[in-house]
Short mmCIF file of C-alpha atoms in Angstrom, two decimals:
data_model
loop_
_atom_site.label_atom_id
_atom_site.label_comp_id
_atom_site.label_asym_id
_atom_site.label_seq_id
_atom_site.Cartn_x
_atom_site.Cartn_y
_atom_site.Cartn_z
CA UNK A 21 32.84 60.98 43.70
CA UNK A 22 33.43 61.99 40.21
CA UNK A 23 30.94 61.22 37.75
CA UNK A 24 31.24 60.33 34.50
CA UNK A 25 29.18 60.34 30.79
CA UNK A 26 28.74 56.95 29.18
CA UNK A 27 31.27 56.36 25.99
CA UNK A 28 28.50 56.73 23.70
CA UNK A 29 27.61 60.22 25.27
CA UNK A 30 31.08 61.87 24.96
CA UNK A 31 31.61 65.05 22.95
CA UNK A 32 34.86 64.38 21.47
CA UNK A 33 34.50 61.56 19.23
CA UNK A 34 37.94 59.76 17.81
CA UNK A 35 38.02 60.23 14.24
CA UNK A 36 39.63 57.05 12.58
CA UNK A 37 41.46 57.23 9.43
CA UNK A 38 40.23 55.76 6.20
CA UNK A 39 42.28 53.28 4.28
CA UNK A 40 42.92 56.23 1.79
CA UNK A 41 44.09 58.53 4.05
CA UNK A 42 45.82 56.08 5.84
CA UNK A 43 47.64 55.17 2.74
CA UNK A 44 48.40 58.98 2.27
CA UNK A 45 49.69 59.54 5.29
CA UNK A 46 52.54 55.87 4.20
CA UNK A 47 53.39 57.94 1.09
CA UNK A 48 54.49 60.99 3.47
CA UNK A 49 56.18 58.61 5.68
CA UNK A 50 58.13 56.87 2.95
CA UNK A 51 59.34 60.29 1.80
CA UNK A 52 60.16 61.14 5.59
CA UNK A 53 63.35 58.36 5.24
CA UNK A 54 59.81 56.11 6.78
CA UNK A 55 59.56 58.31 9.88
CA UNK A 56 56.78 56.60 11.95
CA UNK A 57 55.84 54.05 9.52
CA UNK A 58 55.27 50.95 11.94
CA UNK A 59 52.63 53.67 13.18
CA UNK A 60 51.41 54.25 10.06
CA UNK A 61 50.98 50.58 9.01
CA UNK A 62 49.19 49.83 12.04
CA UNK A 63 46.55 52.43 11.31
CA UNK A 64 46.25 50.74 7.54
CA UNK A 65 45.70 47.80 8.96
CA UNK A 66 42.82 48.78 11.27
CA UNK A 67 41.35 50.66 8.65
CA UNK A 68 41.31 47.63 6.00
CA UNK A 69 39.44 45.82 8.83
CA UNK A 70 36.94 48.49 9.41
CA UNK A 71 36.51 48.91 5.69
CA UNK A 72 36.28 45.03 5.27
CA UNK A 73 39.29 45.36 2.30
CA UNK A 74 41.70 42.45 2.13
CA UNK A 75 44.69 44.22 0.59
CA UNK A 76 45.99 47.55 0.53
CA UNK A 77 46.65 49.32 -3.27
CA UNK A 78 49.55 51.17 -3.34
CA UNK A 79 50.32 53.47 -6.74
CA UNK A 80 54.21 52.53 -7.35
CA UNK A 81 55.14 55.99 -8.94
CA UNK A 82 54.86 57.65 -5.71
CA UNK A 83 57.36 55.26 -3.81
CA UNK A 84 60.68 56.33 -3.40
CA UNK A 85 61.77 53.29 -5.12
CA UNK A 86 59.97 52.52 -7.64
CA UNK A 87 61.82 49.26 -9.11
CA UNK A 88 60.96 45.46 -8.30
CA UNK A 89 63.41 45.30 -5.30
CA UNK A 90 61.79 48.42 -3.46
CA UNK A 91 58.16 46.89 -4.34
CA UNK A 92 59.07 43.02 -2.89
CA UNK A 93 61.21 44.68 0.10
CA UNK A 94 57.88 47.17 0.55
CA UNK A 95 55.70 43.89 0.89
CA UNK A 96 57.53 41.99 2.60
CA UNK A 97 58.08 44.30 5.37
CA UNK A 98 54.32 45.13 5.52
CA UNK A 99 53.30 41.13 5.21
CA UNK A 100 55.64 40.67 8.15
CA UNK A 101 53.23 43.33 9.93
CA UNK A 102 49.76 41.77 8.76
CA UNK A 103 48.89 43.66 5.67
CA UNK A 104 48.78 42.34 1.87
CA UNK A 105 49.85 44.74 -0.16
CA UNK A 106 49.06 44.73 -4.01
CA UNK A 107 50.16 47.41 -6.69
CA UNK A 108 48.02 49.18 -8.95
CA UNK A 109 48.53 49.40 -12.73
CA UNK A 110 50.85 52.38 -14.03
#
């Protein structure tokens, strides 16, 4: 019989990313031609819930479009996925 440690006794613990770096890591995606990016929005979206944030801020000069149609096709796709998305102020 093999015995085990408890979950709260393990060594390795699984770091989480924050919304920032979460949000980071949809910029790099976006500039991949959106390589991974369902995986990338999923991890948003459990980090705004950890963090207790309704909406994610996105900076629209580093999206690779950067016009009204990229921005409403951006949160669209990402409300269809279960995260608000807002802009910030240029």
């Amino acid at each position: 019989m093999v015995s085990r440690r408890p979950n709260s006794q393990r060594s390795t613990p699984v770091s989480e990313p924050t919304v920032a770096e979460a949000t980071d890591s949809i910029y790099a995606s976006l500039r991949a031609n959106n390589a991974d990016i369902d995986a990338h929005i999923a991890a948003l979206k459990a980090a705004l819930a950890r963090e207790g944030v309704e909406q994610a801020v996105f900076d629209p000069t580093r999206l690779a479009q950067n016009n009204r149609s990229g921005r409403k096709l951006m949160q669209a796709y990402f409300r269809q996925r279960g995260v608000s998305v807002r802009f910030s102020a240029s």
